[in-house]
Structure formats: structure tokens, C-alpha cells
Short mmCIF file of C-alpha atoms and ligand atoms in Angstrom, two decimals:
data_model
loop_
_atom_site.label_atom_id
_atom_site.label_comp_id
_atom_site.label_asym_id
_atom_site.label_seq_id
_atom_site.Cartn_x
_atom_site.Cartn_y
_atom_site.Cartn_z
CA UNK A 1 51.59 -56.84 -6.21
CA UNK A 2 48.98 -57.41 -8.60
CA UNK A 3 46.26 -54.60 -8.91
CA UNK A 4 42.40 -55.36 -9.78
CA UNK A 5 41.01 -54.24 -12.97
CA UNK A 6 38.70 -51.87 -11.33
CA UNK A 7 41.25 -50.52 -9.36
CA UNK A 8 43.56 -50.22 -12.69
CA UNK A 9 40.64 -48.46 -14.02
CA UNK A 10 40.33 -45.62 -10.92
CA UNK A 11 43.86 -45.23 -10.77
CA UNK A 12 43.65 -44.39 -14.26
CA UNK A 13 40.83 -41.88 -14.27
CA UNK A 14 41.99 -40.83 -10.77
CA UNK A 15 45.59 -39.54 -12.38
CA UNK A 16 43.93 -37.84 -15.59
CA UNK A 17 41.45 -36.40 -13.54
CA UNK A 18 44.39 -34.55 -11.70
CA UNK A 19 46.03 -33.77 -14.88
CA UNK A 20 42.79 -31.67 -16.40
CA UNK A 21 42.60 -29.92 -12.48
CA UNK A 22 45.99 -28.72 -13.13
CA UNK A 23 45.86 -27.67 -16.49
CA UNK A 24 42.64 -25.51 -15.83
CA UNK A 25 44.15 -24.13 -12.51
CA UNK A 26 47.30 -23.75 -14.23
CA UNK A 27 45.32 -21.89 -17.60
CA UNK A 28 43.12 -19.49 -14.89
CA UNK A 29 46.85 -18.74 -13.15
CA UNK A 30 48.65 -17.55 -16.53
CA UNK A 31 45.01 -15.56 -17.48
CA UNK A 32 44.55 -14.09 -14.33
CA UNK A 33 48.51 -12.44 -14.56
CA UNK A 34 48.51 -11.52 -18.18
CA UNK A 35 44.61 -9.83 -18.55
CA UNK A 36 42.92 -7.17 -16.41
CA UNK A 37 39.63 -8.18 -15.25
CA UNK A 38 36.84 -6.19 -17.11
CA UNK A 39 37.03 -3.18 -18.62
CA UNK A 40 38.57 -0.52 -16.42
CA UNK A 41 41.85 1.47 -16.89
CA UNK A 42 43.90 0.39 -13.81
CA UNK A 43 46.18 2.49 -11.32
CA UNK A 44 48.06 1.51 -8.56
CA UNK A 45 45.55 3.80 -5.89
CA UNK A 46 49.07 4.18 -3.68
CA UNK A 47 50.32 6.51 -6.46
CA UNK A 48 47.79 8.22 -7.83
CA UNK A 49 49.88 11.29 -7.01
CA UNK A 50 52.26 10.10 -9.10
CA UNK A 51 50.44 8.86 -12.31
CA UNK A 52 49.41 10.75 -15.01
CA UNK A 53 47.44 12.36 -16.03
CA UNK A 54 46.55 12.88 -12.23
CA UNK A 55 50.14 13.57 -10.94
CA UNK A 56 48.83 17.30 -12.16
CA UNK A 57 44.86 17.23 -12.18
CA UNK A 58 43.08 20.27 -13.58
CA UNK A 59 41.61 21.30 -16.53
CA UNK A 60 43.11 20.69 -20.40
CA UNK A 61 42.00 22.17 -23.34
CA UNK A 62 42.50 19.70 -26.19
CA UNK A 63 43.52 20.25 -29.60
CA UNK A 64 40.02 19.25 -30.98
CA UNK A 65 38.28 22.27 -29.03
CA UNK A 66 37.39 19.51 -26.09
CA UNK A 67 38.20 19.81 -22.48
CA UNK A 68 39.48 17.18 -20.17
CA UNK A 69 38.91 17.93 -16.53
CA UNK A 70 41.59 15.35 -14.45
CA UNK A 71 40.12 15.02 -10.50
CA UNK A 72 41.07 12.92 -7.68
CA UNK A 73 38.38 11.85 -4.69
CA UNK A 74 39.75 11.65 -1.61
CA UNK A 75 38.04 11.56 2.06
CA UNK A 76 36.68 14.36 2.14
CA UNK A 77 36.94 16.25 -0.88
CA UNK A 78 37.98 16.65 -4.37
CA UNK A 79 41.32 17.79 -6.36
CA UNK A 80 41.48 20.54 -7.98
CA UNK A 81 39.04 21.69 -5.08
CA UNK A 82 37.32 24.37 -8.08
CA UNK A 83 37.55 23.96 -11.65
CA UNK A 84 36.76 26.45 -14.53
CA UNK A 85 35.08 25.32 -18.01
CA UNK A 86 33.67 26.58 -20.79
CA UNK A 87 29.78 27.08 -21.90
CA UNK A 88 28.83 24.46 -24.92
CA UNK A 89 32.43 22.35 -25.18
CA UNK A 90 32.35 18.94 -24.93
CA UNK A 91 34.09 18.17 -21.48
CA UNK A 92 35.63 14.47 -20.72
CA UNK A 93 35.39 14.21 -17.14
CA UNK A 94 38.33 11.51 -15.79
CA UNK A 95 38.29 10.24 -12.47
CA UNK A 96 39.96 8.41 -9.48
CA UNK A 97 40.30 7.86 -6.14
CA UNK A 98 43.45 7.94 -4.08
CA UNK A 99 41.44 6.00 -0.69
CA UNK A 100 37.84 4.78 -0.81
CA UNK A 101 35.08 4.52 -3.24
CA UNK A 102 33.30 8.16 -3.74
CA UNK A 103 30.83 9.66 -6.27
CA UNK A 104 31.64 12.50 -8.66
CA UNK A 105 27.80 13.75 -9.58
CA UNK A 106 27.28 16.88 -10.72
CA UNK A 107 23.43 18.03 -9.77
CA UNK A 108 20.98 18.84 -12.42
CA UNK A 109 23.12 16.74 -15.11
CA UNK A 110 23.50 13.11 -15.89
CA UNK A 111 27.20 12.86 -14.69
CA UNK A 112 26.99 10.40 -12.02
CA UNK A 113 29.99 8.17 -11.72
CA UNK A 114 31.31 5.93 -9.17
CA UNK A 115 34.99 7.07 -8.55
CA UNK A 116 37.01 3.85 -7.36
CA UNK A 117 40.64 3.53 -5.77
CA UNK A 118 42.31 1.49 -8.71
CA UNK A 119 40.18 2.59 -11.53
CA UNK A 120 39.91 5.40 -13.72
CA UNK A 121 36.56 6.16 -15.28
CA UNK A 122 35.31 8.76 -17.38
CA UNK A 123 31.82 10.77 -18.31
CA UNK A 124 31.94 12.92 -21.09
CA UNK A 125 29.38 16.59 -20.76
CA UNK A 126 28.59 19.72 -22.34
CA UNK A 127 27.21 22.23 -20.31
CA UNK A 128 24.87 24.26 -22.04
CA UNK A 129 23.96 27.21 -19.68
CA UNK A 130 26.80 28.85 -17.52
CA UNK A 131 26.49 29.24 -14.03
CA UNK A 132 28.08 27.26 -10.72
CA UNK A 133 27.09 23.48 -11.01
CA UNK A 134 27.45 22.04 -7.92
CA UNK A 135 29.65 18.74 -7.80
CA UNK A 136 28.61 15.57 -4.66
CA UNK A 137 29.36 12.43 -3.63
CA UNK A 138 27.14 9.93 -3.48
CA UNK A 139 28.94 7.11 -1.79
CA UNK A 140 29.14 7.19 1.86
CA UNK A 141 32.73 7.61 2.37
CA UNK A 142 32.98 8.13 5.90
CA UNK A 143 32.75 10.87 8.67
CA UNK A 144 32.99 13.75 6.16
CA UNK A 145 31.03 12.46 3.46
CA UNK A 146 28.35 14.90 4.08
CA UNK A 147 30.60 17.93 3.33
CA UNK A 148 32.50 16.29 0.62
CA UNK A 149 31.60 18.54 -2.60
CA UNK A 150 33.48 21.04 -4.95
CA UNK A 151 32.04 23.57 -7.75
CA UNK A 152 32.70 23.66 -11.55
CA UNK A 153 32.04 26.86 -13.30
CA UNK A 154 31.13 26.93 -16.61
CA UNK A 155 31.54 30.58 -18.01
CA UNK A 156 30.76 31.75 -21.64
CU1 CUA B 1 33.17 10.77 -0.68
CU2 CUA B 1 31.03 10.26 0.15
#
């Protein structure tokens, strides 16, 4: 069988054209599997309870005089449900959630983060005045979403 010159041609072009739509496919493929997508710490959001730091959340002093408070969002409330921190430290505030997306804001400051199943974000805040700051969600999350709150104390 004896093929045209055009049709030489379009076979041709046809075949590389193929080649390049594999090799970018196949370059997205191996990128996709070896580099998170933006910037955000990852966790599995089926075992939060089971990853630190939030396999124990709470409240850590650090050795440079800093806090780290560790809480999990969950429908319809927040874990530790209380936490206790001091007046004028620098406090890191890191967050996830183990089932929908929820807010962690704390009223009257500018801590006001989105807290995501698979992603753990942080807001760092130094409470200047002691008192009870009162701690919301902002994301409707469902039935309970109204209630869904939790206090931080900052003491002297
Ligand atoms: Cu959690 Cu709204």
C-alpha cells in the first residue's frame, strides 16, 4: 500500500502529537504523587486522633517562653473543650479538623482561621489583657454550629 504525502505528513504529526500528550500527562502524574499541592501541612483527617501533635491536644509551654495551644474542630465543638494561657506570651495557635471545615476565631482579636479536615494551620497571638476570650466558629458546620464555641483564659 502506498500512502500519500499528506497523509505521511498527518500520520507523522498525528504520532508525535500523542507522544508530547503522554509525556505531559505522564510529567503532571509523577508531580501530582511526589509534591503536596500548596502550602499546607497535611494529615490524614481519619487519624487525627492519632497524629501528633494532636493525638494529645492541649497547651505546651516551649523552651523559648512561647506557648503552643494544639486543638481539634469537630461537629460541634472543640478539643481541649477549655484551655488556660498566659497574659503577654506569644501563643502559636495549631489547628485541625477531624470532620468538616470549621472556624477557630477568637472575638475581639485577629485570630480567625479556617480549620480544615486534612490541613493543619496555625495563627500565632499574644494576649495582652487577661480575662475569658471567647473562642467561635465561623463556618456553618451543620445542626450544632450555632453552639459550637469553647473559652481560653488568659491569666497573669
Ligand atoms: Cu463548626 Cu460551625
Amino acid at each position: 500500500m502506498h500512502l500519500h504525502k499528506y497523509e505521511k505528513i498527518w500520520l507523522i504529526f498525528g504520532i508525535m502529537a500523542l507522544i508530547i500528550f503522554l509525556s505531559v500527562v505522564g510529567v503532571s502524574a509523577f508531580h501530582q504523587g511526589h509534591t503536596p499541592s500548596g502550602g499546607h501541612m497535611k494529615i490524614d483527617p481519619d487519624k487525627v486522633s492519632e497524629t501528633a501533635p494532636f493525638d494529645q491536644p492541649g497547651v505546651y509551654e516551649k523552651e523559648d517562653g512561647t506557648y503552643e495551644v494544639v486543638m481539634v474542630g469537630k461537629a460541634f465543638g472543640y478539643d481541649p473543650g477549655a484551655v488556660q494561657v498566659p497574659a503577654g506570651k506569644e501563643i502559636l495557635f495549631t489547628v485541625t479538623s477531624s470532620d468538616v471545615v470549621h472556624s477557630f476565631s477568637v472575638v475581639g482579636t485577629n485570630v480567625n482561621m479556617m480549620v480544615v479536615p486534612g490541613e493543619i494551620n496555625h495563627k500565632k497571638h499574644t494576649f495582652q489583657e487577661p480575662g475569658t476570650y471567647l473562642v467561635i466558629c465561623n463556618e456553618y458546620c451543620g445542626s450544632g454550629h450555632h453552639f459550637m464555641s469553647t473559652e481560653i483564659e488568659v491569666v497573669e
